[in-house]
One Martini backbone bead per residue (centre of mass of N, CA, C, O) as a GRO file, in nm:
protein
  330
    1UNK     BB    1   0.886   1.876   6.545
    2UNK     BB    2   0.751   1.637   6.644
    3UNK     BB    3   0.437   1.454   6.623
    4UNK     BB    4   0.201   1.314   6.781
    5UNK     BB    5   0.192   1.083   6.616
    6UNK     BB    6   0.495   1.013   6.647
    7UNK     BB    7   0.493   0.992   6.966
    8UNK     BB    8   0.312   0.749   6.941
    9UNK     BB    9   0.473   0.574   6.807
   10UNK     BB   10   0.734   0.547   6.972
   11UNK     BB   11   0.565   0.463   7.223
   12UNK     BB   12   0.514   0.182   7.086
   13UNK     BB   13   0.768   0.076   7.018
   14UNK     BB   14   0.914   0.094   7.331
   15UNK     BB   15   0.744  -0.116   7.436
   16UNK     BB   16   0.825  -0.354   7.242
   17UNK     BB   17   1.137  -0.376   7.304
   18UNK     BB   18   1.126  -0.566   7.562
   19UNK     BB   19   0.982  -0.824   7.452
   20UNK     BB   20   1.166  -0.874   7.186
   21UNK     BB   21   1.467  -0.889   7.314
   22UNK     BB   22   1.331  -1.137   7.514
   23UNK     BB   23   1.216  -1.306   7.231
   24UNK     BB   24   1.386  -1.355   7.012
   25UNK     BB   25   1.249  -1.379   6.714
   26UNK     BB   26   1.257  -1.514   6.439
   27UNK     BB   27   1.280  -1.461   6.103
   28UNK     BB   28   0.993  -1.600   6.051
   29UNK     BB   29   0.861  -1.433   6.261
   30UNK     BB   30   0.958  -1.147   6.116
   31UNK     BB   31   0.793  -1.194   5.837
   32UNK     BB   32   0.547  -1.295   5.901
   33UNK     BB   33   0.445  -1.007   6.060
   34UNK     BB   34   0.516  -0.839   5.807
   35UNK     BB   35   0.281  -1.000   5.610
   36UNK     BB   36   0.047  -0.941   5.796
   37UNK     BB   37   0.038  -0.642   5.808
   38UNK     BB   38  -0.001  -0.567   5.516
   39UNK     BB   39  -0.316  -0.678   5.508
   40UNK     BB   40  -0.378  -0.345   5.625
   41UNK     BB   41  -0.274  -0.224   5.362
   42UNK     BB   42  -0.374   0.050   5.120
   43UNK     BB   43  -0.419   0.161   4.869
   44UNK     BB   44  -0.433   0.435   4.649
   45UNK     BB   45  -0.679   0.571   4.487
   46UNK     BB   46  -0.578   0.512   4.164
   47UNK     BB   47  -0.414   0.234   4.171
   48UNK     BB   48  -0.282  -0.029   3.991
   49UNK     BB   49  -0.233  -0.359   3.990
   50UNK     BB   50   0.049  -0.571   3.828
   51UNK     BB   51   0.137  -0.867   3.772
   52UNK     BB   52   0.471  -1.020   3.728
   53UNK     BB   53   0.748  -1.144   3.557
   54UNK     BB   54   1.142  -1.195   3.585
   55UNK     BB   55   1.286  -1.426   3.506
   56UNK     BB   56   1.108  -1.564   3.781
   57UNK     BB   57   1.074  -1.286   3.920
   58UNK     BB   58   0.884  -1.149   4.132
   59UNK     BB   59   0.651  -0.874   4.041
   60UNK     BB   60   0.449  -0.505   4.047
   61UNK     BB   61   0.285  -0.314   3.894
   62UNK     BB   62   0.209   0.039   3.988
   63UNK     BB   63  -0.075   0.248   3.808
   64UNK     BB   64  -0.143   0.562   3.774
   65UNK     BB   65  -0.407   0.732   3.696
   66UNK     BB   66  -0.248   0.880   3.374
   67UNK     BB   67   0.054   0.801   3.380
   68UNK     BB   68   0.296   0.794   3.213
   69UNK     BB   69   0.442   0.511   3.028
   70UNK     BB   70   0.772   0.621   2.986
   71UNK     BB   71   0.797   0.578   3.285
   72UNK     BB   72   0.991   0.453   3.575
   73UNK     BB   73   0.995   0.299   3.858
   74UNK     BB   74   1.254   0.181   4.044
   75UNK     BB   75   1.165   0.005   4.360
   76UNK     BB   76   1.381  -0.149   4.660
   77UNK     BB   77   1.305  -0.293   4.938
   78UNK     BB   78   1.323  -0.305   5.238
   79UNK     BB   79   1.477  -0.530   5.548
   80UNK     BB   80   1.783  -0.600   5.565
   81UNK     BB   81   1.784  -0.847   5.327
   82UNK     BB   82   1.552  -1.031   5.487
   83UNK     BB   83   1.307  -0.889   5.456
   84UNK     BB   84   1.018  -0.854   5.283
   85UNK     BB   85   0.812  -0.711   5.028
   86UNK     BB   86   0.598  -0.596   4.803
   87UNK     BB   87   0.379  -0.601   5.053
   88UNK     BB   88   0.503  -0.424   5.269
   89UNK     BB   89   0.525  -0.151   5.019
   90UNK     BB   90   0.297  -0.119   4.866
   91UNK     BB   91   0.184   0.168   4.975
   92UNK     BB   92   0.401   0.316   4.938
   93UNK     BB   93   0.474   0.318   4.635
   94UNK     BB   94   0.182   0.399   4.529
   95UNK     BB   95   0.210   0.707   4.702
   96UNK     BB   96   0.505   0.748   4.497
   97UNK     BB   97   0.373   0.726   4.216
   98UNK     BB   98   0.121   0.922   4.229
   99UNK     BB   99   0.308   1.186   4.294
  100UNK     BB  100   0.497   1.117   4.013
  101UNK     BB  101   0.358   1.014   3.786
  102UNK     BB  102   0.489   0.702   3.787
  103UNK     BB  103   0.527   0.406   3.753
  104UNK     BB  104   0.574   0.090   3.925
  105UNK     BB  105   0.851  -0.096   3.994
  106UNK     BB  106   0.795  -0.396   4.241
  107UNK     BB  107   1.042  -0.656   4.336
  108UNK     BB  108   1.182  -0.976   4.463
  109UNK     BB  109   1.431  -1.000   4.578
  110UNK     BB  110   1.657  -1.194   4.708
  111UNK     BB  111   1.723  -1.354   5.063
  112UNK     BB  112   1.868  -1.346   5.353
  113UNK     BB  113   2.054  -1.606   5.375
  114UNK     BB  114   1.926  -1.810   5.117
  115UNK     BB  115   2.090  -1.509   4.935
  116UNK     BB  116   2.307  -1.362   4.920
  117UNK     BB  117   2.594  -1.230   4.836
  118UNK     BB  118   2.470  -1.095   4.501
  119UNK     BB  119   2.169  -1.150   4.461
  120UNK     BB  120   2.001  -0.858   4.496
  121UNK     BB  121   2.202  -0.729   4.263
  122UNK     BB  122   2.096  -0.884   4.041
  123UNK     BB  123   1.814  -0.855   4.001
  124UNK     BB  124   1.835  -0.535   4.008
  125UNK     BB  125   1.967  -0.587   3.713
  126UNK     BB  126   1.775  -0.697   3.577
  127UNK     BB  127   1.542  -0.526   3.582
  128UNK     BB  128   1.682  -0.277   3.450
  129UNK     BB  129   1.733  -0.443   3.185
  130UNK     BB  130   1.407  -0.468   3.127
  131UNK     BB  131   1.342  -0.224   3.062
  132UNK     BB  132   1.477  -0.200   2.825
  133UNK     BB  133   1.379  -0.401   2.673
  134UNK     BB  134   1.073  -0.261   2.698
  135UNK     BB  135   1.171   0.048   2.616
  136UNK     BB  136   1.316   0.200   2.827
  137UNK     BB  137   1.504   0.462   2.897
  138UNK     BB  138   1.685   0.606   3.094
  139UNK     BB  139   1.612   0.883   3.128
  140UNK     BB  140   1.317   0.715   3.242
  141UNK     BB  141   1.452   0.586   3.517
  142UNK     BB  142   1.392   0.580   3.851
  143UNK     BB  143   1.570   0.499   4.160
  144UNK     BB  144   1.422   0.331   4.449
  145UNK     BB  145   1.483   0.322   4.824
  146UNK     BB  146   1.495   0.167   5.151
  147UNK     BB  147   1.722   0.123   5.307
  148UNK     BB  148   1.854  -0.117   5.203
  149UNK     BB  149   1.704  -0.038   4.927
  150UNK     BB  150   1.900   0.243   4.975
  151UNK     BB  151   2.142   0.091   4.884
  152UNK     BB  152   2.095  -0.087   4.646
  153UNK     BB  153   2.073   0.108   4.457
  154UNK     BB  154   2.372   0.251   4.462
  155UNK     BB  155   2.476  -0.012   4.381
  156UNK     BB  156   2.350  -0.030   4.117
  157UNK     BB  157   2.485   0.242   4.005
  158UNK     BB  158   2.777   0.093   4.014
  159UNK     BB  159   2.754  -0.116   3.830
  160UNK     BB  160   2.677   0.036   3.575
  161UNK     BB  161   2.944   0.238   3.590
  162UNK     BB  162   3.159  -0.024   3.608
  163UNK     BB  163   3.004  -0.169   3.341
  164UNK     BB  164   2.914   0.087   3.120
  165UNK     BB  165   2.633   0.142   3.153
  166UNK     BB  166   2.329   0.279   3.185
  167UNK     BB  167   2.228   0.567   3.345
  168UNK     BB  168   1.988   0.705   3.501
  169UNK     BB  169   1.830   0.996   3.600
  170UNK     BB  170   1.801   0.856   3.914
  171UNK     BB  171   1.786   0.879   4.255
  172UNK     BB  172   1.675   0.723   4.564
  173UNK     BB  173   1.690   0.751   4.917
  174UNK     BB  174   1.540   0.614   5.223
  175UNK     BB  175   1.726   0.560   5.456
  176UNK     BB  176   2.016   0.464   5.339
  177UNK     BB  177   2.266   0.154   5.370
  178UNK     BB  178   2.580   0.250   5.313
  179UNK     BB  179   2.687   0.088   5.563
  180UNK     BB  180   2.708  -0.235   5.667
  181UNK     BB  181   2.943  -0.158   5.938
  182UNK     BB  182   2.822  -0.034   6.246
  183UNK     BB  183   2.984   0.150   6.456
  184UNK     BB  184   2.999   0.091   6.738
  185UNK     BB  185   2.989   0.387   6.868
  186UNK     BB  186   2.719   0.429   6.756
  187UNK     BB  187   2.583   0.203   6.987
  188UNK     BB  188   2.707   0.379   7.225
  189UNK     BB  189   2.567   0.641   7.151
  190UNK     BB  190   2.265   0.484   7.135
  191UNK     BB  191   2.131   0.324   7.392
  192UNK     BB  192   1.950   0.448   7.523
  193UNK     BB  193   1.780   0.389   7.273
  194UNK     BB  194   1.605   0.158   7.216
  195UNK     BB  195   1.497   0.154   6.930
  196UNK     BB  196   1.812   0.205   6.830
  197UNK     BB  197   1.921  -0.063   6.967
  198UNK     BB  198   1.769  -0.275   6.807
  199UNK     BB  199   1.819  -0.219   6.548
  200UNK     BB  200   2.116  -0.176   6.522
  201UNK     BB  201   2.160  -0.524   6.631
  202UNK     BB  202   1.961  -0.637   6.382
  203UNK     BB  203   2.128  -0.496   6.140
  204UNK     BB  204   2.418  -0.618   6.219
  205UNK     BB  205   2.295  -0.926   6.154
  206UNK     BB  206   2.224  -0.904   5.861
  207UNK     BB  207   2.457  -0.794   5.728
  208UNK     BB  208   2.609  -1.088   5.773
  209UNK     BB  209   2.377  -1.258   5.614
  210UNK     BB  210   2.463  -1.111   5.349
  211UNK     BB  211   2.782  -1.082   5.323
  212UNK     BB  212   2.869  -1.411   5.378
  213UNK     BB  213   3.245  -1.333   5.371
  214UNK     BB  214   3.203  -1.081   5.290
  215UNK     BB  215   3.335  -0.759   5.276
  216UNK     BB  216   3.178  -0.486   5.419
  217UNK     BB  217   3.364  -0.263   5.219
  218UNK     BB  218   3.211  -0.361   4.988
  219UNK     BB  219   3.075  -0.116   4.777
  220UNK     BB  220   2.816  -0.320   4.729
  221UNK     BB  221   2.752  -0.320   5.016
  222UNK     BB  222   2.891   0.011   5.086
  223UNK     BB  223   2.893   0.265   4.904
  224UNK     BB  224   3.048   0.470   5.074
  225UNK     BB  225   3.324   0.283   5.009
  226UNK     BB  226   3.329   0.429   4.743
  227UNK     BB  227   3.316   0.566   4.432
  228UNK     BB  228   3.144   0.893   4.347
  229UNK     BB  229   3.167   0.890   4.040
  230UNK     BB  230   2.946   0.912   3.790
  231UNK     BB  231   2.670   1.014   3.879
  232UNK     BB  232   2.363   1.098   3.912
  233UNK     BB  233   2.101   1.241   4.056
  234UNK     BB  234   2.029   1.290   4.407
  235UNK     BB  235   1.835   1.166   4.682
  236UNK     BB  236   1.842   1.224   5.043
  237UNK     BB  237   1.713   1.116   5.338
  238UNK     BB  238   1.676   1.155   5.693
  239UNK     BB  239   1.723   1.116   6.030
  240UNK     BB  240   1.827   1.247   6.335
  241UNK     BB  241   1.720   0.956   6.487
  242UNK     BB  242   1.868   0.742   6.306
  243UNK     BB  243   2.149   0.505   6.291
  244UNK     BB  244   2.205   0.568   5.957
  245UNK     BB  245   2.261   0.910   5.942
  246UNK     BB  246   2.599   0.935   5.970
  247UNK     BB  247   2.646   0.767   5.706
  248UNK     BB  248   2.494   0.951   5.533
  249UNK     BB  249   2.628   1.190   5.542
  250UNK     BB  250   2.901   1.076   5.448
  251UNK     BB  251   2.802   1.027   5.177
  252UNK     BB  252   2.680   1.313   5.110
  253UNK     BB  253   2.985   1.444   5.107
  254UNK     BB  254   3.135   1.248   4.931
  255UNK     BB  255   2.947   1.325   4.637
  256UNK     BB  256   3.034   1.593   4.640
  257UNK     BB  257   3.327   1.595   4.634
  258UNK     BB  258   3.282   1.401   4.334
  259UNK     BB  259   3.029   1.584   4.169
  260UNK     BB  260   2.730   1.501   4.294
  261UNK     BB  261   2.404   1.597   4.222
  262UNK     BB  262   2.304   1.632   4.573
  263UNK     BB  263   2.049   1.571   4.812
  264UNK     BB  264   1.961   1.693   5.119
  265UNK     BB  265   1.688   1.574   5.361
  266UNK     BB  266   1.648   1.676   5.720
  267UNK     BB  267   1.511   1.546   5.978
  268UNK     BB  268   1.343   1.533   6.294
  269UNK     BB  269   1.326   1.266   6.543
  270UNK     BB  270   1.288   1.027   6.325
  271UNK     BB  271   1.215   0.700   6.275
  272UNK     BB  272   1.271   0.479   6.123
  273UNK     BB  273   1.060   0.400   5.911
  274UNK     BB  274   0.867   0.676   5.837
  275UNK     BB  275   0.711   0.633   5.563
  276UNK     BB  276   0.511   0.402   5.619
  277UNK     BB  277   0.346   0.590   5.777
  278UNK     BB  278   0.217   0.784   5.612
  279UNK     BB  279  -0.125   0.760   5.703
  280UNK     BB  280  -0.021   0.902   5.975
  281UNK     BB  281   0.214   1.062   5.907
  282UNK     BB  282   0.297   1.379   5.812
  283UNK     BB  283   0.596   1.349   5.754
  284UNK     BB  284   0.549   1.118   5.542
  285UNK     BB  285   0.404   1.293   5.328
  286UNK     BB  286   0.638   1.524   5.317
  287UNK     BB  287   0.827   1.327   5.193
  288UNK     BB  288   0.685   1.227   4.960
  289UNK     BB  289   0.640   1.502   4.827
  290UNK     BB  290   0.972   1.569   4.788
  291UNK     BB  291   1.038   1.358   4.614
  292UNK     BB  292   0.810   1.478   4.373
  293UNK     BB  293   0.967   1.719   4.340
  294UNK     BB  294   1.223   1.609   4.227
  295UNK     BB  295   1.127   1.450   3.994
  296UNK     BB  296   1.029   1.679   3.845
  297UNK     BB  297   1.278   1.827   3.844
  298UNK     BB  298   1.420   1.617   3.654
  299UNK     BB  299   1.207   1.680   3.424
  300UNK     BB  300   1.247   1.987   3.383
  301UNK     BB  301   1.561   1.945   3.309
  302UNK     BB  302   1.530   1.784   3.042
  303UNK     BB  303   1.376   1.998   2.886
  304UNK     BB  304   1.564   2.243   2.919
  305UNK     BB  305   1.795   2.101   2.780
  306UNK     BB  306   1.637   2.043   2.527
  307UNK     BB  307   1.571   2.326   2.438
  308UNK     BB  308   1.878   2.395   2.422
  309UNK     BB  309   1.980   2.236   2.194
  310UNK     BB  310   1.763   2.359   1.979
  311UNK     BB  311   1.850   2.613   1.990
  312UNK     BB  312   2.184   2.549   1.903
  313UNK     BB  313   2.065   2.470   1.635
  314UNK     BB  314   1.911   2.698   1.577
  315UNK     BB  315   2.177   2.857   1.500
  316UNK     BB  316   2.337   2.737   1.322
  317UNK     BB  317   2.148   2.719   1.064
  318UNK     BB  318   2.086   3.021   0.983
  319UNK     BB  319   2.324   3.104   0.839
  320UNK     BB  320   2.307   2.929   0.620
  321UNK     BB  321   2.052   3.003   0.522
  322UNK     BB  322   2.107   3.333   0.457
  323UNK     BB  323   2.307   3.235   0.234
  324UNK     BB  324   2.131   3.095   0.016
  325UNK     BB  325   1.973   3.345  -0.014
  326UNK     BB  326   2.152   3.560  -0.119
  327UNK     BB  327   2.222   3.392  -0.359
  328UNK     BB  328   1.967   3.412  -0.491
  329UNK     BB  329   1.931   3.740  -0.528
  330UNK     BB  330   2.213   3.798  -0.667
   0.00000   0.00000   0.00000
């Protein structure tokens, strides 16, 4: 059951739900809404900020004190394409590289209308290239975002496997947006809900902003819509009261079906982009947390795999060193 904090939420939503719908403010005015809410968000205790740029994108690591410094997060933060930045999920971010204990890269990849498809995956596409180029190995990589953001990174890995390209320790998905083109099925059987019917309607125009003439079945558009063999390790979070989860349901069984080691964490009752209120609500602070548990389970399993290796070649050398003895005494 959703806690008080989250049914608080919910009703600060719906009451707004009925104003925004009949001033339908402009893009440049919920930009800039994103851009000034932000200005409230405050980091995490000893994560520390460092502006840089990759060839000419804004980006920004966050670095947790004590972290060790060859692991990576590459994260692409949501939107809808068209919203959000740096600074609005600066404080996610921050509590999600503390709690995972290692650095994050958070890019400013470009948004549509002014950038469609597939401005957003080339950005996502060099950011990843740079990492390699600074000395990163792949292994050492994790790609994560949430909704648009983590539809954007699946497309990510799907470029970087249909290009031959090497490919992330894993990825990570928080409630993300797989599928570009959302069923009206969909929105007419959640219309009661207003806040997710607003949601719902507003997502619906940025995709075709995004898309910009590009069919929506585009796999880089849409993941769900792709082949989803020969993937790292994904783990992907949901609620089932958010607008987004069918299809995500959808995409996490076409990747078992296609052999591909994914997590499935499905929580009760809360809206879309409840990670980022992470500081109010105790849910977000448990997904950020079980997040932290995957990302540990992925290097405890790479180091048991190397620890696994090396058993397996000193077993090969023992024979040949035995008989080298032998031949000594003989």
């Amino acid at each position: 059951m959703p806690s008080s904090q989250h049914l608080l939420l919910k009703q600060f939503l719906t009451a707004a739900t009925g104003p925004l719908a009949r001033r339908r403010p402009s893009l440049g005015k919920l930009r800039l809404a994103c851009e000034l809410g932000a200005l409230f968000q405050f980091m995490p205790w000893n994560v520390f900020l460092e502006e840089t740029s990759i060839e000419g994108m804004e980006a920004e690591w966050l670095r947790p004190q004590g972290a060790p410094a060859h692991r990576v997060l590459l994260y692409l933060h949501g939107g809808g394409y068209v919203l959000g930045s740096p600074n609005t999920h600066r404080s996610l971010i921050g509590a999600l590289a503390q709690r995972c204990q290692m650095p994050a890269l958070s890019i400013n990849y470009r948004k549509a209308p002014e950038y469609p498809f597939p401005a957003a995956l080339q950005d996502a596409l060099m950011a990843y290239r740079w990492l390699l180029q600074e000395g990163f190995q792949p292994n050492n990589i994790i790609i994560a975002g949430d909704s648009a953001g983590g539809g954007l990174a699946l497309a990510l890995l799907l470029a970087l496997r249909d290009g031959g390209e090497a490919l992330p320790a894993a990825a990570i998905g928080l409630s993300p947006w797989t599928d570009l083109a959302l069923p009206v099925s969909t929105l007419h059987r959640l219309a009661e809900e207003e806040t997710q019917v607003l949601e719902a309607l507003e997502i619906r125009n940025w995709g075709a902003m995004y898309a910009a003439g590009t069919a929506p079945e585009n796999p880089l558009l849409s993941p769900s819509k792709a082949a989803l063999h020969d993937l790292p390790p994904l783990l992907i979070q949901l609620s089932d009261a958010e607008v987004l989860c069918e299809d995500g349901l959808g995409f996490v069984q076409k990747a078992r079906a296609a052999g591909v080691a994914i997590t499935l964490q499905q929580f009760e009752g809360l809206v879309h982009w409840w990670h980022l209120f992470w500081r109010f609500l105790p849910e977000g602070r448990q997904a950020l947390n079980q997040v932290s548990t995957f990302v540990h389970g992925i290097w405890e399993a790479q180091a048991e795999a190397a620890r696994l290796v090396q058993a397996a070649r000193k077993k090969v050398k023992t024979p040949a060193a035995s008989a080298v003895r032998l031949r000594k005494w003989a």
